[in-house]
PDB file of C-alpha atoms in Angstrom:
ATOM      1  CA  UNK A  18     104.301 127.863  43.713  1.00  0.00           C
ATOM      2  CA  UNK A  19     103.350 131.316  42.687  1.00  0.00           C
ATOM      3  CA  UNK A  20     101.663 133.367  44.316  1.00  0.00           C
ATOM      4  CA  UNK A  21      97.913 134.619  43.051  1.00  0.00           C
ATOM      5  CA  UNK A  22      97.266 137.974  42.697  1.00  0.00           C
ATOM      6  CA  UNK A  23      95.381 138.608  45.776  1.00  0.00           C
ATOM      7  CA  UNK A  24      98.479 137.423  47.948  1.00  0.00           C
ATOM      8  CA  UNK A  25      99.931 139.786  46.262  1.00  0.00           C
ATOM      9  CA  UNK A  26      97.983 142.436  46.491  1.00  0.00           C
ATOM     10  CA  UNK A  27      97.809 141.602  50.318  1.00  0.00           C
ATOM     11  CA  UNK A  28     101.369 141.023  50.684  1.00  0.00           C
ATOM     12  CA  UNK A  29     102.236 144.924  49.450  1.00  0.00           C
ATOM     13  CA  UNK A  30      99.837 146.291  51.590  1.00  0.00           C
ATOM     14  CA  UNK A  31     101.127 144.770  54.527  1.00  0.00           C
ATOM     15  CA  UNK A  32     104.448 146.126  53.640  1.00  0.00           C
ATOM     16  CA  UNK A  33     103.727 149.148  52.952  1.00  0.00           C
ATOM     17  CA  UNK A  34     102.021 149.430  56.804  1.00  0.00           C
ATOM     18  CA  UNK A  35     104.890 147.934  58.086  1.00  0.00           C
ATOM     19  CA  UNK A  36     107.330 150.036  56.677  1.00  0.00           C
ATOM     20  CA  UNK A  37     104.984 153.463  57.398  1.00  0.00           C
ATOM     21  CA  UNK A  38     105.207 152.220  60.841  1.00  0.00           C
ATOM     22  CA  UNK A  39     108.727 152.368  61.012  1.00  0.00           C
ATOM     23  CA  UNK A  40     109.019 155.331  59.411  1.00  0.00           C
ATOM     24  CA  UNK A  41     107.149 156.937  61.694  1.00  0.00           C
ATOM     25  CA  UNK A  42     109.003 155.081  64.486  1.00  0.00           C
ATOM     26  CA  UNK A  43     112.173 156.814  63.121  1.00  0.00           C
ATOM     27  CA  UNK A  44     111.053 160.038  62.967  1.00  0.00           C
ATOM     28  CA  UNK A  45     109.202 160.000  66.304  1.00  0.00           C
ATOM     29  CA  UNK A  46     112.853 158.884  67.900  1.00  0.00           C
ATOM     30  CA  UNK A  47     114.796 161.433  65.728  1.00  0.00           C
ATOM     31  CA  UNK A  48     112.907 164.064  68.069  1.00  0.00           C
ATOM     32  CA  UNK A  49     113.760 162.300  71.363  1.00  0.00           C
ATOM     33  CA  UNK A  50     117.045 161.664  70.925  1.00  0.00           C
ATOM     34  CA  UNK A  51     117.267 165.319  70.544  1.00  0.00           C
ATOM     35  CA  UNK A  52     116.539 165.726  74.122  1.00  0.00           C
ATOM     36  CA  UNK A  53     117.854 162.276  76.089  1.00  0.00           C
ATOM     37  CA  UNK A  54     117.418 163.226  79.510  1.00  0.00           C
ATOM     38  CA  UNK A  55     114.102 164.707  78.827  1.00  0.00           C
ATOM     39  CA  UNK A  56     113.582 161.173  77.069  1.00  0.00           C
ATOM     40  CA  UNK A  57     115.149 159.521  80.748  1.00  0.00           C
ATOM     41  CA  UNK A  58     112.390 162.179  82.427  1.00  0.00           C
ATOM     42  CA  UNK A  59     109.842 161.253  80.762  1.00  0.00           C
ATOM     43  CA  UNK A  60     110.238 157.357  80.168  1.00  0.00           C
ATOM     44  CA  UNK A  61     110.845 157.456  84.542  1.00  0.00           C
ATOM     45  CA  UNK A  62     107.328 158.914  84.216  1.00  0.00           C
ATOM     46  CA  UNK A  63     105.847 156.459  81.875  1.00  0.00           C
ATOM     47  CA  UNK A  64     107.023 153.273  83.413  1.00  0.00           C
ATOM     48  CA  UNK A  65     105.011 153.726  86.387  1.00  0.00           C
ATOM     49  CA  UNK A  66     101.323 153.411  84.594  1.00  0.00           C
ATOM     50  CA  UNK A  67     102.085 152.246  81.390  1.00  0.00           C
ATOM     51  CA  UNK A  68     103.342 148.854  79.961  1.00  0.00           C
ATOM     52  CA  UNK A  69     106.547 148.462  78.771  1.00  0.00           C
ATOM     53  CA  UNK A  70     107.195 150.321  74.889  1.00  0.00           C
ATOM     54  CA  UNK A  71     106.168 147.696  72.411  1.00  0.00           C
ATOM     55  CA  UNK A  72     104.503 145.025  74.596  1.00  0.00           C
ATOM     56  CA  UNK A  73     102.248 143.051  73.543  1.00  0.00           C
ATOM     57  CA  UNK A  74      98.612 141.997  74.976  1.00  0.00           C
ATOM     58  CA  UNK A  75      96.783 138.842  75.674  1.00  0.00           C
ATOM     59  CA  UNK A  76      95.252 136.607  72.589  1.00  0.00           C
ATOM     60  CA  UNK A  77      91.718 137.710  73.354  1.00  0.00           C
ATOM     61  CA  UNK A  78      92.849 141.682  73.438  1.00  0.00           C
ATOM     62  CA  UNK A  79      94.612 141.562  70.352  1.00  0.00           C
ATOM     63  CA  UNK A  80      92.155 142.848  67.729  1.00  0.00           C
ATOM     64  CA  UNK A  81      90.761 145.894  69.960  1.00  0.00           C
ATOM     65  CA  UNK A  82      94.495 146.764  70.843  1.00  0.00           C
ATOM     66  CA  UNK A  83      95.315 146.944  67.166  1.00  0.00           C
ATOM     67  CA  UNK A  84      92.390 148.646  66.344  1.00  0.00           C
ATOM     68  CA  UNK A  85      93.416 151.347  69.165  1.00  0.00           C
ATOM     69  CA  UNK A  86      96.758 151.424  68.400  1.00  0.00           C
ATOM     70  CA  UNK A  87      95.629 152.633  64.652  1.00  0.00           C
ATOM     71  CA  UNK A  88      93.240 155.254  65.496  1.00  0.00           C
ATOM     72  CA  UNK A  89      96.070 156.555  68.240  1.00  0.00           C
ATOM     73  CA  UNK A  90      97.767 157.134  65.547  1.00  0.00           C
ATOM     74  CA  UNK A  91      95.942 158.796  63.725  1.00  0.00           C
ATOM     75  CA  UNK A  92      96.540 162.128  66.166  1.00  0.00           C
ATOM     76  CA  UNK A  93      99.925 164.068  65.851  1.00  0.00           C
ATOM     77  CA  UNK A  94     101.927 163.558  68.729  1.00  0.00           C
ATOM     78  CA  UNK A  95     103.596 167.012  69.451  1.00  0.00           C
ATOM     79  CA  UNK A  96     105.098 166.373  72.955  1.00  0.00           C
ATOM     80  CA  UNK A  97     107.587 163.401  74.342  1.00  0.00           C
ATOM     81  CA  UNK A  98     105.093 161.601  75.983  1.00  0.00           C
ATOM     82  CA  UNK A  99     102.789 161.732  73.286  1.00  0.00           C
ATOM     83  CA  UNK A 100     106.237 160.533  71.172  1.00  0.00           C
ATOM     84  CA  UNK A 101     107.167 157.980  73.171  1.00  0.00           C
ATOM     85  CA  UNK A 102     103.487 156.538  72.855  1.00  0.00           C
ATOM     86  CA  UNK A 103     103.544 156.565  69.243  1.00  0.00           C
ATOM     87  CA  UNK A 104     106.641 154.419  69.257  1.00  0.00           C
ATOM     88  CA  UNK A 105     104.973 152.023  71.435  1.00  0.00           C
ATOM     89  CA  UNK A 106     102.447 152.004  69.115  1.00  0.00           C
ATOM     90  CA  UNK A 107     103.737 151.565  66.294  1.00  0.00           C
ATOM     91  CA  UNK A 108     106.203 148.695  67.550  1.00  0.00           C
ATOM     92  CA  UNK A 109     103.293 147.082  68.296  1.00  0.00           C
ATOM     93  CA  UNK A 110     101.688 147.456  65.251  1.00  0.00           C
ATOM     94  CA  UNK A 111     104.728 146.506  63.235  1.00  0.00           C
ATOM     95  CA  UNK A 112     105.025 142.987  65.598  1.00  0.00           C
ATOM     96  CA  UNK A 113     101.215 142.242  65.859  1.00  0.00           C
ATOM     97  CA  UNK A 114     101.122 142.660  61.945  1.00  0.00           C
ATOM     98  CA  UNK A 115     104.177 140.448  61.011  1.00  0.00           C
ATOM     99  CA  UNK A 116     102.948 137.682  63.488  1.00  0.00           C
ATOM    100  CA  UNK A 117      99.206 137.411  61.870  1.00  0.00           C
ATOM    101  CA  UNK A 118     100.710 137.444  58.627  1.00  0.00           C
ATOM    102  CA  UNK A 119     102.745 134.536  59.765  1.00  0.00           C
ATOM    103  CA  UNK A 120      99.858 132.446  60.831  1.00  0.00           C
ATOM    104  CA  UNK A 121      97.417 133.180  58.354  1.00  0.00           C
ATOM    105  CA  UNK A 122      99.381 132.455  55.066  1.00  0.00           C
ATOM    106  CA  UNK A 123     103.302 131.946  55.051  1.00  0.00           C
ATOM    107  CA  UNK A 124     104.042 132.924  51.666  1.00  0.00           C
ATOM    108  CA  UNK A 125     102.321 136.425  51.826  1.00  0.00           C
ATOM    109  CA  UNK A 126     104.430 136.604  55.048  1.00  0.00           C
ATOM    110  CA  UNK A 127     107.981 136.136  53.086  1.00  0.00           C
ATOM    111  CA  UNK A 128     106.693 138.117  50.512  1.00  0.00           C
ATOM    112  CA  UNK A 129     105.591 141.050  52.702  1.00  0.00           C
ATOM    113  CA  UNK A 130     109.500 140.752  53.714  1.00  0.00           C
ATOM    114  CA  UNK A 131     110.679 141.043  50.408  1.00  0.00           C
ATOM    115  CA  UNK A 132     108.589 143.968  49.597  1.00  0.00           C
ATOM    116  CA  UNK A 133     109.414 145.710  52.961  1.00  0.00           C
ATOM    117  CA  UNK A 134     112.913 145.504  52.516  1.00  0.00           C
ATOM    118  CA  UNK A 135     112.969 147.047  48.940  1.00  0.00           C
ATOM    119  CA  UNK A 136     111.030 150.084  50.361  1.00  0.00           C
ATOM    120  CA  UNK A 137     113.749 150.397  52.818  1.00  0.00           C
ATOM    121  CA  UNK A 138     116.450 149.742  49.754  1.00  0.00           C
ATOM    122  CA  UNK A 139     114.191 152.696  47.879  1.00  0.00           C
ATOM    123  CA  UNK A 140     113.787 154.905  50.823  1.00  0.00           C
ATOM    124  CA  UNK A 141     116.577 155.058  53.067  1.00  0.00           C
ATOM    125  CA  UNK A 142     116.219 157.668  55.522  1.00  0.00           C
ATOM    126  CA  UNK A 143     119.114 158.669  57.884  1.00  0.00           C
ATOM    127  CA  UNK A 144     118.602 158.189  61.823  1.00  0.00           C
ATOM    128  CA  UNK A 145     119.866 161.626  63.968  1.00  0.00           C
ATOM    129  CA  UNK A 146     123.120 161.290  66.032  1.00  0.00           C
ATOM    130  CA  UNK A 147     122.660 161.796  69.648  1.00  0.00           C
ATOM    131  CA  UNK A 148     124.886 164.362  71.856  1.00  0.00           C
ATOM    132  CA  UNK A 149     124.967 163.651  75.622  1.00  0.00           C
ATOM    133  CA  UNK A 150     124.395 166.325  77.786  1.00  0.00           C
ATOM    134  CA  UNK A 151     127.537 167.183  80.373  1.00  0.00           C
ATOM    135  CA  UNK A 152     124.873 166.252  83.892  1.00  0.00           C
ATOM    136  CA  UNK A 153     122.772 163.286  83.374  1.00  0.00           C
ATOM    137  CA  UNK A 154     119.630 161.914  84.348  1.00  0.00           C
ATOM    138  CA  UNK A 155     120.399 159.172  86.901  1.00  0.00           C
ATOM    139  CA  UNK A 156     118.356 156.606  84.449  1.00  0.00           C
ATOM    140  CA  UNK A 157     120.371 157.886  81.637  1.00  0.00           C
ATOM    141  CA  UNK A 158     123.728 157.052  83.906  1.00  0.00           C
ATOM    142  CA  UNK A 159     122.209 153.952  84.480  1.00  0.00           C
ATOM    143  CA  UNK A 160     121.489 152.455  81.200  1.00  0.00           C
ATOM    144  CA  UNK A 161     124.860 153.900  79.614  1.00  0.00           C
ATOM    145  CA  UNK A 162     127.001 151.922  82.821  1.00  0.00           C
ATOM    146  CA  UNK A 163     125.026 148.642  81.996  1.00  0.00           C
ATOM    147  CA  UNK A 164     126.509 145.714  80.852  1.00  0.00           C
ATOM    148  CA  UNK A 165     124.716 145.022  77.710  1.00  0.00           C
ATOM    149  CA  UNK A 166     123.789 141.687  75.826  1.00  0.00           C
ATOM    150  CA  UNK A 167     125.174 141.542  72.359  1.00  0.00           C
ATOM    151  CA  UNK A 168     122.468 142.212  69.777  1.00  0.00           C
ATOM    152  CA  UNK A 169     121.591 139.189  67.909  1.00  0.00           C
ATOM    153  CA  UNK A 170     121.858 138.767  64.727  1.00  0.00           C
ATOM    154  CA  UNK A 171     118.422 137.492  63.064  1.00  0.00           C
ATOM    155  CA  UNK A 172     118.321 136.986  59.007  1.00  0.00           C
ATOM    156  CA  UNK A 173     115.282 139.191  58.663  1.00  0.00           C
ATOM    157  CA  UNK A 174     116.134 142.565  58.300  1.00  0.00           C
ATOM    158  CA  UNK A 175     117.767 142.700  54.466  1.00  0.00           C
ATOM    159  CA  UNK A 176     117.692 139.219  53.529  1.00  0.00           C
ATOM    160  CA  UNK A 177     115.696 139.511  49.981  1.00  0.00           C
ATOM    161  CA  UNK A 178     116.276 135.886  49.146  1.00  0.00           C
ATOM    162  CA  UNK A 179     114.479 134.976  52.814  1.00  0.00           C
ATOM    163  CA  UNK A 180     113.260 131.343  52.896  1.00  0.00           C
ATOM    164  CA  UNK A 181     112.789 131.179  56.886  1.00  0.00           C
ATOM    165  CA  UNK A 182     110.692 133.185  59.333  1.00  0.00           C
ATOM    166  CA  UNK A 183     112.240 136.030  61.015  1.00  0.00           C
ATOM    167  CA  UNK A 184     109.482 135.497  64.285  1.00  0.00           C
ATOM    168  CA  UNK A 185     106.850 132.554  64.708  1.00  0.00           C
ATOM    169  CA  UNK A 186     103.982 133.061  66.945  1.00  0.00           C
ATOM    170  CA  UNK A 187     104.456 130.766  70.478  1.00  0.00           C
ATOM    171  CA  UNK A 188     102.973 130.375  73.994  1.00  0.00           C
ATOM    172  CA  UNK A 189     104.471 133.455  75.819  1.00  0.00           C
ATOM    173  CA  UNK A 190     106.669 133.321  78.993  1.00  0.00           C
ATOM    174  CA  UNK A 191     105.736 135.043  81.956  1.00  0.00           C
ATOM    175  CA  UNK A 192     108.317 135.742  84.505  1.00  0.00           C
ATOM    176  CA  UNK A 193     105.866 133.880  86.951  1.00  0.00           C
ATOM    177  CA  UNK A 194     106.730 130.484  85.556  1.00  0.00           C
ATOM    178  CA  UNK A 195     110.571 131.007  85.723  1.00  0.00           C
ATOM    179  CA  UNK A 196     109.500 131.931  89.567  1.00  0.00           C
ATOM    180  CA  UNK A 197     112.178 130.016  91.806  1.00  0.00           C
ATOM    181  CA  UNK A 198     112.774 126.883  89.860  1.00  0.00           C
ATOM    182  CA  UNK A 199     116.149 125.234  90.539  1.00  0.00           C
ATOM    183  CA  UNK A 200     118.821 126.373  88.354  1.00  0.00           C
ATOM    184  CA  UNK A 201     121.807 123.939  86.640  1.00  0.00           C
ATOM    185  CA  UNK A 202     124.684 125.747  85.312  1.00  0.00           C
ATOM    186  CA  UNK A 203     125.644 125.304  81.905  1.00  0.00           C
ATOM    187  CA  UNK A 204     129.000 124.092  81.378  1.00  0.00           C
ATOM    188  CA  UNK A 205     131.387 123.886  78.385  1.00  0.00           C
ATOM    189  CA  UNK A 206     130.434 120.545  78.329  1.00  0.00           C
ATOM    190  CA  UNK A 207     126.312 120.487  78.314  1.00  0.00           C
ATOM    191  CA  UNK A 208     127.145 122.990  75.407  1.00  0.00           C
ATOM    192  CA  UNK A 209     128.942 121.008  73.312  1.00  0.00           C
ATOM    193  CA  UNK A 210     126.171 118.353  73.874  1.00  0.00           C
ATOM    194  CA  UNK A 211     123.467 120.661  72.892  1.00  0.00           C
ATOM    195  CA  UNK A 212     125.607 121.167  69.516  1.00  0.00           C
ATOM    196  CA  UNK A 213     125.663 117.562  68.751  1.00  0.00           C
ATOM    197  CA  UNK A 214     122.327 117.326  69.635  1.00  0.00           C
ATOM    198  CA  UNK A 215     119.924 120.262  69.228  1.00  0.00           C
ATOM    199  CA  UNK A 216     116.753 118.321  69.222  1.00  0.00           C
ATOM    200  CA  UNK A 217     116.838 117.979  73.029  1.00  0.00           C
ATOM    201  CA  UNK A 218     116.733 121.677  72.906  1.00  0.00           C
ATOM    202  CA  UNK A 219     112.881 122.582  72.546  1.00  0.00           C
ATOM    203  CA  UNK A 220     111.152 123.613  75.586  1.00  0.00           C
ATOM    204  CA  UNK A 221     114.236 124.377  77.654  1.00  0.00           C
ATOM    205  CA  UNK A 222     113.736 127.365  79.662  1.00  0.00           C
ATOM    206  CA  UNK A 223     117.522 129.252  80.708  1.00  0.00           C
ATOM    207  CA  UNK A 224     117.815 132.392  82.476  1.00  0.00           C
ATOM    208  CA  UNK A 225     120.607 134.873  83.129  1.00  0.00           C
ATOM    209  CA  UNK A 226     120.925 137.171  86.039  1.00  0.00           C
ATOM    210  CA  UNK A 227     123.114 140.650  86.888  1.00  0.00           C
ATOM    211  CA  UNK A 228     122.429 143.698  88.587  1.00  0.00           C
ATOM    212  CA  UNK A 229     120.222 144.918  86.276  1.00  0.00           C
ATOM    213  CA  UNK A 230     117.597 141.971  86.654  1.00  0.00           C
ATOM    214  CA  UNK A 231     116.449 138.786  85.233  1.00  0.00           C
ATOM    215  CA  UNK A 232     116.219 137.507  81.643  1.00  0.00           C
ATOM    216  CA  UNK A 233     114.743 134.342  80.812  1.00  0.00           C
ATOM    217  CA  UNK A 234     113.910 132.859  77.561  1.00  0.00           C
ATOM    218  CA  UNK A 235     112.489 129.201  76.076  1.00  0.00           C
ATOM    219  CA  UNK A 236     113.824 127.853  73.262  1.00  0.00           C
ATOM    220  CA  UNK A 237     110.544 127.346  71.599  1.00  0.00           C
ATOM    221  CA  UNK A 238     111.420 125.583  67.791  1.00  0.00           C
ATOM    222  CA  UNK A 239     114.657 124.756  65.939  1.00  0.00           C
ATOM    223  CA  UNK A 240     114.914 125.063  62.166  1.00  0.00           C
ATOM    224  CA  UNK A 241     117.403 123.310  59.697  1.00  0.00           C
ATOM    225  CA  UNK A 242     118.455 125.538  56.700  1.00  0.00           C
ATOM    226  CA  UNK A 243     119.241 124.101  53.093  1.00  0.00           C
ATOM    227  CA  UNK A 244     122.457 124.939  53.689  1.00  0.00           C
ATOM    228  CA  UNK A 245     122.130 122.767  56.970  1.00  0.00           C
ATOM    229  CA  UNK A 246     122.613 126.009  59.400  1.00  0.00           C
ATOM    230  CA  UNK A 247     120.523 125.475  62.574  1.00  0.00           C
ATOM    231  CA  UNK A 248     118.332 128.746  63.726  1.00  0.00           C
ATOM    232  CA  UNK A 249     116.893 128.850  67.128  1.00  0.00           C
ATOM    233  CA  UNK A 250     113.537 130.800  67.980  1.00  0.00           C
ATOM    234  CA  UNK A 251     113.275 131.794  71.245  1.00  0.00           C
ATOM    235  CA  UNK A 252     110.439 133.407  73.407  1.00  0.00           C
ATOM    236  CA  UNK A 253     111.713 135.497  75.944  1.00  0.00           C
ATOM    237  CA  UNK A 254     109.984 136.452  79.371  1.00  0.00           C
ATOM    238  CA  UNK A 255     107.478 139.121  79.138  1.00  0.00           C
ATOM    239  CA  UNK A 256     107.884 140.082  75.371  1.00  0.00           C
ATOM    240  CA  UNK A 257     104.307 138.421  74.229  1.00  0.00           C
ATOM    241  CA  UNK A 258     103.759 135.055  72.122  1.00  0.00           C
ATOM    242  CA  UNK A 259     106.205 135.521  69.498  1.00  0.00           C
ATOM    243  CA  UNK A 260     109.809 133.284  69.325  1.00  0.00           C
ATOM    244  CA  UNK A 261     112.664 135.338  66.746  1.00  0.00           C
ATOM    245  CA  UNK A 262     115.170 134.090  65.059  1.00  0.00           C
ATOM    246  CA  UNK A 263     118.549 133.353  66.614  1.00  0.00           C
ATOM    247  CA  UNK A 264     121.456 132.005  64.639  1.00  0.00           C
ATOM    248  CA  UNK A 265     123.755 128.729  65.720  1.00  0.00           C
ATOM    249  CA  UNK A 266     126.331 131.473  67.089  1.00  0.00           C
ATOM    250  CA  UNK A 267     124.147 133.720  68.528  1.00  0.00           C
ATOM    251  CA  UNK A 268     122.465 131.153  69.958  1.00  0.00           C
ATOM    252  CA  UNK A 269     125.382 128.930  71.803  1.00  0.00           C
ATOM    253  CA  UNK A 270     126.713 132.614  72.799  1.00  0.00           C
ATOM    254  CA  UNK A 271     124.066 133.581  74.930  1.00  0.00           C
ATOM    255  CA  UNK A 272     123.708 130.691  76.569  1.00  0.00           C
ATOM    256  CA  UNK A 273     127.464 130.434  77.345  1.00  0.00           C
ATOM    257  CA  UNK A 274     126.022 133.246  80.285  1.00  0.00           C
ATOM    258  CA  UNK A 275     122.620 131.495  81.021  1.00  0.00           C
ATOM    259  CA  UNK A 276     122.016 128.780  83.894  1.00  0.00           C
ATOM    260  CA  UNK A 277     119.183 125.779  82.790  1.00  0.00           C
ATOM    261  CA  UNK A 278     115.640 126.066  84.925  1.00  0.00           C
ATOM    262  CA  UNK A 279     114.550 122.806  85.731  1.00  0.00           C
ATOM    263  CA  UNK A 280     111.192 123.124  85.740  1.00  0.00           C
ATOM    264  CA  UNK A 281     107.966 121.126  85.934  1.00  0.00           C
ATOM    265  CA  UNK A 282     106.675 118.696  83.082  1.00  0.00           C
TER     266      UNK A 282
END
């Protein structure tokens, strides 16, 4: 169905914030990676008081945070704190936005998409190359010796044909209801199971563990393409009420490293 004019009206106006934000985000990071183990200072300093970049808050703190977050803005940030802020910000802004789009009317939502990426198609800007300085920061040793997850692919980012969701809004997962529940590994086996049966899927909670911590997501809905592809969305632990996008591979590769939580019904 078409859309009316006021969806689209609202649809490029919540693209064009969108893609402002992350502009700005860009920009903002341009400056820090100028610097990285001022960045590592600084971010050591941050953690302490300060929730993680880009988190997101309760339900009932969402509007005031939003409105915050916007007027926050509004002031140029000069130093790398006040940088590093911004970014948070405008993560924030950039997820918030896309999820209430999502819930209030779909189709603006995929449109919105569509419009964002041709503003990125129209106005490509070019991210700065970072040099590492010979000593440094321990954090900055840290994060560069750590094992990292593969990034996962989602069919969001330049997709102009999208006919899925990149992110849905979900319950959130808190890293107190993972707690101590018992784990069960997942074998070779249980995952060619899952395969043959993804509908058993939903609701599973799985968690991985190394020296660097604990990461736990739930498999929160599974969606069946046209093309009959299944995508997985998954919530992880402490990353607010939003499940993204996770393709069959992606998917089935991640939890190839994850154990099952058996937890309460």
């Amino acid at each position: 169905m078409p859309l009316r004019p006021a969806q689209r009206m609202a649809a490029e106006e919540l693209a064009q914030k969108v893609f402002k934000w992350e502009v700005m985000t860009e920009e903002h990071a341009a400056v820090l990676r100028s610097d990285p183990n001022q960045l590592a200072e600084v971010y050591t300093q941050c953690a302490v008081n300060t929730p993680p970049v880009g988190s997101f808050p309760p339900r009932d703190q969402l509007a005031s945070s939003i409105a915050k977050a916007e007027l926050d803005l509004q002031i140029a940030a000069t130093t790398f704190s006040e940088r590093l802020t911004a970014i948070s910000n405008c993560l924030f802004l950039c997820r918030a936005t896309m999820m209430l789009a999502a819930e209030d009317d779909y189709a603006v939502f995929l449109e919105m998409n569509r419009k964002r990426s041709a503003l990125h198609d129209q106005h490509p800007y070019a991210t700065s190359q970072t040099v590492l300085p010979p000593q440094l920061h321990p954090l900055l040793a840290k994060e560069l010796a750590s094992p990292r997850r593969p990034q996962m692919s989602t069919p969001a980012a330049n997709d102009h044909q999208l006919q899925y969701p990149i992110a849905l809004p979900a319950r959130s997962l808190t890293f107190d209801e993972v707690g101590n529940a018992a784990r069960v590994e997942v074998t070779t086996a249980a995952i060619a199971n899952y395969r043959r049966n993804p509908d058993r899927l939903p609701n599973e909670v799985f968690v991985s563990e190394s020296s660097e911590g604990i990461e736990a997501f739930r498999v929160s809905s599974i969606l069946t393409t046209e093309n009959q592809e299944i995508l997985f969305y998954l919530v992880f632990a402490g990353e607010g009420p939003e499940a993204v996008c996770h393709s069959s591979e992606d998917f089935f590769a991640l939890l190839s490293t994850s154990a099952r939580l058996l937890l309460p019904t």
